[in-house]
Amino acid sequence: MSVGVSRGGARRVFAHDWGDMARVRDAASWDAGQYARDSRFVSDLGEPLIELLAPAAGERILDLGCGDGALSAKLAARGCSVVGIDSSASMAAAARARGLDCRVADAAALPFRAEFDGVFSNAALHWILAPDTVLAAVARALKPGGRFVGEFGGAGNVSAIVRALRAALAGGGADFDELSPWYFPSPEEYRGRLERVGFRVTAIDLFARPTPLPGDISAWLKIFAAPFIEAPDGGADAMYDELRERLRPELWDGEKWTVDYVRLRFAAVLDAA
Ligand code: BEZ
């Protein structure tokens, strides 16, 4: 699921020793068909979050980074009036094809004012490098007393993949930290940010969720690590192959690939000021 990523819209170009020029591309270039084929587990694993939100029929809910609307549809099936936003036109179109109200919008510049009973976000907030801006926008969108429930990558998330990327990039003189579009905070850090914009945190938890993939790690990398890799003339395939081999000792057990997810899950209530 994708949301606006704050890299100033810039496309950054760097050289590395994988042989080609590669560039960090806009993380919001998603393909809904590819996502549905290789990443359906992301929305499947987000279902417990709906229970944490405990939506009541008639409530107005904003799904932040709704992707293709799989979870928005479940909220709508419970009688909620759901608005989804996603930065990807492809994802938003897939959500609208389900009959949902889904708009292409930047999570950091939400146009809503005190109109939602709840804001829900699964697997999206780790794409936003301006967390305080987004949290302030969420607080503005909620009615006083409204709930914000979310889950995303927390501290230590995909650490084997980060190590592999860091090593591959460093080999070419590029710096992972400078290029990464990912934000994986600790519970302490995120609690502080929530509280500073007026939320009372009712639950926040960091937990490991090793997740077996339905297919090859290359499919995961091509969707989620694509912002690091773009090269002409098949050069990207060589990069994905290199990453795959770097990851094999840690993530392949002889039968399947398992991604080392760590999730940060929270629930918070906006102070009725
Ligand atoms: C995640 O869902 O944890 C994730 C998604 C994309 C990149 C890295 C991590």
Coordinates of C-alpha atoms and ligand atoms in Angstrom, one line a residue:
M1 CA 0.0 0.0 0.0
S2 CA 1.4 3.3 -0.9
V3 CA 1.2 6.8 0.4
G4 CA 3.0 10.0 -0.5
V5 CA 6.6 9.7 0.2
S6 CA 8.5 12.8 1.1
R7 CA 11.6 12.9 -1.0
G8 CA 10.8 16.3 -2.5
G9 CA 9.6 14.6 -5.7
A10 CA 13.3 14.3 -6.7
R11 CA 14.6 11.4 -8.7
R12 CA 18.1 10.8 -7.5
V13 CA 20.7 9.3 -9.7
F14 CA 23.7 7.4 -8.4
A15 CA 26.3 5.1 -9.8
H16 CA 27.2 1.8 -8.3
D17 CA 29.4 -1.2 -9.1
W18 CA 26.5 -3.4 -10.2
G19 CA 27.6 -2.2 -13.6
D20 CA 24.9 0.2 -14.6
M21 CA 23.5 3.6 -13.5
A22 CA 20.7 3.1 -11.1
R23 CA 18.4 5.6 -9.6
V24 CA 16.0 5.8 -6.7
R25 CA 12.6 6.1 -8.3
D26 CA 9.4 7.5 -7.0
A27 CA 8.2 4.9 -4.4
A28 CA 4.7 5.6 -5.5
S29 CA 5.0 3.7 -8.8
W30 CA 2.8 0.7 -8.0
D31 CA 1.1 -1.8 -10.2
A32 CA -2.1 -3.1 -8.7
G33 CA -2.0 -6.3 -10.8
Q34 CA 1.5 -7.2 -9.7
Y35 CA 0.6 -6.3 -6.1
A36 CA -2.5 -8.5 -6.1
R37 CA -0.5 -11.5 -7.5
D38 CA 2.5 -11.3 -5.2
S39 CA 1.4 -9.4 -2.1
R40 CA -2.1 -10.3 -1.2
F41 CA -0.7 -11.5 2.1
V42 CA -0.2 -7.9 3.1
S43 CA -3.9 -7.1 3.3
D44 CA -4.7 -10.6 4.6
L45 CA -2.4 -10.0 7.6
G46 CA -4.0 -6.6 8.2
E47 CA -7.4 -8.1 9.1
P48 CA -6.7 -8.2 12.9
L49 CA -6.3 -4.4 12.7
I50 CA -10.0 -4.1 11.9
E51 CA -10.8 -5.7 15.2
L52 CA -8.5 -3.2 17.0
L53 CA -10.4 -0.4 15.3
A54 CA -13.7 -2.0 16.3
P55 CA -15.7 0.0 13.7
A56 CA -19.4 0.4 14.2
A57 CA -22.0 0.6 11.4
G58 CA -22.5 4.1 10.3
E59 CA -19.1 5.4 11.3
R60 CA -17.1 7.4 8.8
I61 CA -13.6 5.9 8.4
L62 CA -10.6 7.1 6.4
D63 CA -8.3 4.3 5.1
L64 CA -4.8 5.9 4.8
G65 CA -2.8 4.1 2.1
C66 CA -5.7 1.9 1.1
G67 CA -3.9 0.2 -1.7
D68 CA -6.4 -1.8 -3.9
G69 CA -9.0 -1.4 -1.2
A70 CA -9.1 -5.0 0.1
L71 CA -9.4 -3.8 3.8
S72 CA -11.5 -0.8 2.9
A73 CA -14.0 -3.2 1.4
K74 CA -14.1 -5.2 4.7
L75 CA -14.8 -1.9 6.6
A76 CA -17.5 -1.0 4.2
A77 CA -19.0 -4.5 4.6
R78 CA -19.4 -3.7 8.3
G79 CA -21.6 -0.7 7.4
C80 CA -18.9 2.0 7.6
S81 CA -18.8 4.9 5.2
V82 CA -15.2 4.5 4.0
V83 CA -13.0 7.0 2.1
G84 CA -9.7 5.6 1.0
I85 CA -6.6 7.5 -0.1
D86 CA -3.6 6.2 -1.9
S87 CA -0.8 8.0 -3.8
S88 CA -0.8 5.4 -6.6
A89 CA -3.3 6.0 -9.4
S90 CA -3.1 2.2 -10.3
M91 CA -4.0 1.2 -6.7
A92 CA -6.7 3.8 -6.4
A93 CA -8.3 2.6 -9.6
A94 CA -8.3 -1.0 -8.4
A95 CA -10.0 0.2 -5.2
R96 CA -12.6 2.2 -7.2
A97 CA -13.2 -0.9 -9.3
R98 CA -14.5 -2.5 -6.0
G99 CA -17.0 0.3 -5.8
L100 CA -15.1 2.2 -3.1
D101 CA -14.6 5.9 -2.7
C102 CA -10.8 6.1 -3.2
R103 CA -8.9 9.2 -4.0
V104 CA -5.3 9.8 -5.1
A105 CA -4.0 12.0 -2.3
D106 CA -0.8 12.7 -0.4
A107 CA -1.1 11.5 3.2
A108 CA 0.9 14.5 4.4
A109 CA -1.6 17.0 2.9
L110 CA -5.0 15.5 3.7
P111 CA -7.8 17.9 2.8
F112 CA -10.1 16.7 5.6
R113 CA -11.2 18.6 8.8
A114 CA -12.7 16.9 11.8
E115 CA -14.9 14.6 9.8
F116 CA -13.9 11.0 10.5
D117 CA -14.7 8.8 13.5
G118 CA -11.7 6.7 12.7
V119 CA -8.5 6.6 10.7
F120 CA -7.1 3.2 9.7
S121 CA -3.8 2.4 8.1
N122 CA -2.2 -0.9 7.3
A123 CA 1.3 -1.3 5.8
A124 CA 1.6 2.3 4.6
L125 CA 3.1 4.5 7.3
H126 CA 6.6 3.1 6.7
W127 CA 6.7 4.8 3.3
I128 CA 6.4 8.3 4.8
L129 CA 9.6 10.1 5.9
A130 CA 7.7 13.0 7.4
P131 CA 5.8 11.2 10.2
D132 CA 5.0 14.4 12.1
T133 CA 3.3 16.0 9.1
V134 CA 1.2 13.0 8.5
L135 CA 0.2 12.6 12.2
A136 CA -0.8 16.3 12.3
A137 CA -2.9 15.7 9.1
V138 CA -4.6 12.7 10.7
A139 CA -5.3 14.6 13.8
R140 CA -7.0 17.4 11.7
A141 CA -9.0 14.8 9.8
L142 CA -10.5 13.2 13.0
K143 CA -13.4 14.4 15.0
P144 CA -12.5 15.0 18.7
G145 CA -12.4 11.6 20.4
G146 CA -11.8 9.9 17.0
R147 CA -9.6 6.8 16.9
F148 CA -6.4 6.2 14.9
V149 CA -5.4 2.6 14.4
G150 CA -2.4 1.5 12.4
E151 CA 0.2 -1.1 11.7
F152 CA 3.4 -0.8 9.8
G153 CA 7.1 -1.7 9.8
G154 CA 8.8 -1.0 13.2
A155 CA 12.4 -0.9 14.4
G156 CA 14.3 -3.8 13.0
N157 CA 11.9 -4.4 10.2
V158 CA 13.3 -6.4 7.2
S159 CA 16.7 -6.2 8.8
A160 CA 18.2 -8.9 6.6
I161 CA 17.0 -7.1 3.5
V162 CA 18.3 -3.8 4.8
R163 CA 21.7 -5.4 5.4
A164 CA 21.8 -6.8 1.9
L165 CA 20.8 -3.5 0.3
R166 CA 23.2 -1.6 2.5
A167 CA 26.1 -3.9 1.5
A168 CA 25.2 -3.9 -2.2
L169 CA 24.8 -0.1 -2.3
A170 CA 28.0 0.5 -0.3
G171 CA 29.9 -1.6 -2.8
G172 CA 29.1 1.1 -5.4
G173 CA 29.7 4.0 -3.1
A174 CA 26.1 4.7 -2.4
D175 CA 24.6 5.1 1.1
F176 CA 21.5 3.1 2.1
D177 CA 20.5 5.7 4.7
E178 CA 20.6 8.5 2.3
L179 CA 18.5 6.7 -0.3
S180 CA 16.0 4.8 1.8
P181 CA 12.3 5.7 1.5
W182 CA 11.5 3.5 4.6
Y183 CA 10.7 4.7 8.1
F184 CA 10.7 2.0 10.8
P185 CA 10.4 3.7 14.3
S186 CA 10.5 2.2 17.8
P187 CA 7.3 2.2 19.9
E188 CA 8.9 4.8 22.2
E189 CA 9.6 7.2 19.3
Y190 CA 6.2 6.7 17.7
R191 CA 4.3 7.1 21.0
G192 CA 6.0 10.4 21.5
R193 CA 5.1 11.6 18.0
L194 CA 1.4 10.6 18.5
E195 CA 1.3 12.3 21.9
R196 CA 2.8 15.5 20.6
V197 CA -0.1 16.0 18.1
G198 CA -2.8 15.3 20.8
F199 CA -3.3 11.6 20.8
R200 CA -3.7 9.4 23.9
V201 CA -2.1 6.1 23.0
T202 CA -4.2 3.1 24.2
A203 CA -2.0 0.4 22.8
I204 CA 1.4 0.2 21.1
D205 CA 3.3 -3.0 20.4
L206 CA 6.4 -4.1 18.4
F207 CA 6.4 -7.7 17.4
A208 CA 8.2 -10.0 14.9
R209 CA 6.1 -11.4 12.2
P210 CA 8.3 -13.7 10.0
T211 CA 6.2 -14.0 6.9
P212 CA 6.5 -16.9 4.4
L213 CA 6.2 -15.6 0.8
P214 CA 3.9 -17.3 -1.8
G215 CA 6.7 -17.1 -4.3
D216 CA 10.3 -16.0 -4.9
I217 CA 12.0 -13.2 -2.9
S218 CA 12.6 -11.5 -6.3
A219 CA 8.9 -10.8 -6.6
W220 CA 9.0 -9.1 -3.2
L221 CA 12.1 -7.1 -4.1
K222 CA 10.6 -6.0 -7.4
I223 CA 7.6 -4.5 -5.6
F224 CA 9.1 -3.2 -2.4
A225 CA 12.8 -2.6 -3.1
A226 CA 12.1 -1.1 -6.5
P227 CA 12.7 2.5 -5.2
F228 CA 16.4 1.5 -4.9
I229 CA 16.8 -0.1 -8.2
E230 CA 16.1 1.0 -11.7
A231 CA 18.6 0.3 -14.5
P232 CA 18.4 0.1 -18.3
D233 CA 18.9 -2.9 -20.5
G234 CA 18.2 -5.7 -18.0
G235 CA 20.7 -4.3 -15.5
A236 CA 18.0 -4.4 -12.8
D237 CA 17.7 -8.2 -13.1
A238 CA 21.4 -8.5 -12.2
M239 CA 20.9 -6.4 -9.2
Y240 CA 17.9 -8.4 -8.0
D241 CA 19.9 -11.6 -8.6
E242 CA 22.7 -10.2 -6.4
L243 CA 20.3 -9.3 -3.6
R244 CA 18.7 -12.7 -3.8
E245 CA 22.0 -14.5 -3.4
R246 CA 22.9 -12.2 -0.5
L247 CA 19.6 -13.0 1.2
R248 CA 19.6 -16.8 0.6
P249 CA 21.5 -17.7 3.7
E250 CA 19.1 -15.8 6.0
L251 CA 15.7 -16.0 4.3
W252 CA 15.6 -19.2 2.4
D253 CA 15.1 -22.5 4.3
G254 CA 15.4 -24.9 1.4
E255 CA 11.7 -24.8 0.6
K256 CA 10.4 -21.2 0.9
W257 CA 11.5 -17.6 1.4
T258 CA 10.4 -15.9 4.6
V259 CA 10.6 -12.1 5.0
D260 CA 11.7 -10.9 8.5
Y261 CA 8.9 -8.5 9.1
V262 CA 8.7 -6.6 12.5
R263 CA 5.4 -4.8 12.9
L264 CA 4.5 -1.7 15.0
R265 CA 0.8 -1.8 15.9
F266 CA -0.9 1.0 17.7
A267 CA -4.3 2.4 18.7
A268 CA -4.8 6.0 19.8
V269 CA -7.6 8.4 20.6
L270 CA -7.6 12.1 19.7
D271 CA -8.1 14.2 22.8
A272 CA -11.5 15.9 22.8
A273 CA -10.1 19.4 23.2
Ligands
BEZ1 C1 6.7 -3.8 5.2 O1 5.6 -4.0 4.9 O2 7.2 -4.0 6.3 C2 7.6 -3.2 4.1 C3 7.1 -2.8 2.9 C4 8.0 -2.3 2.0 C5 9.3 -2.2 2.2 C6 9.8 -2.6 3.4 C7 9.0 -3.1 4.4

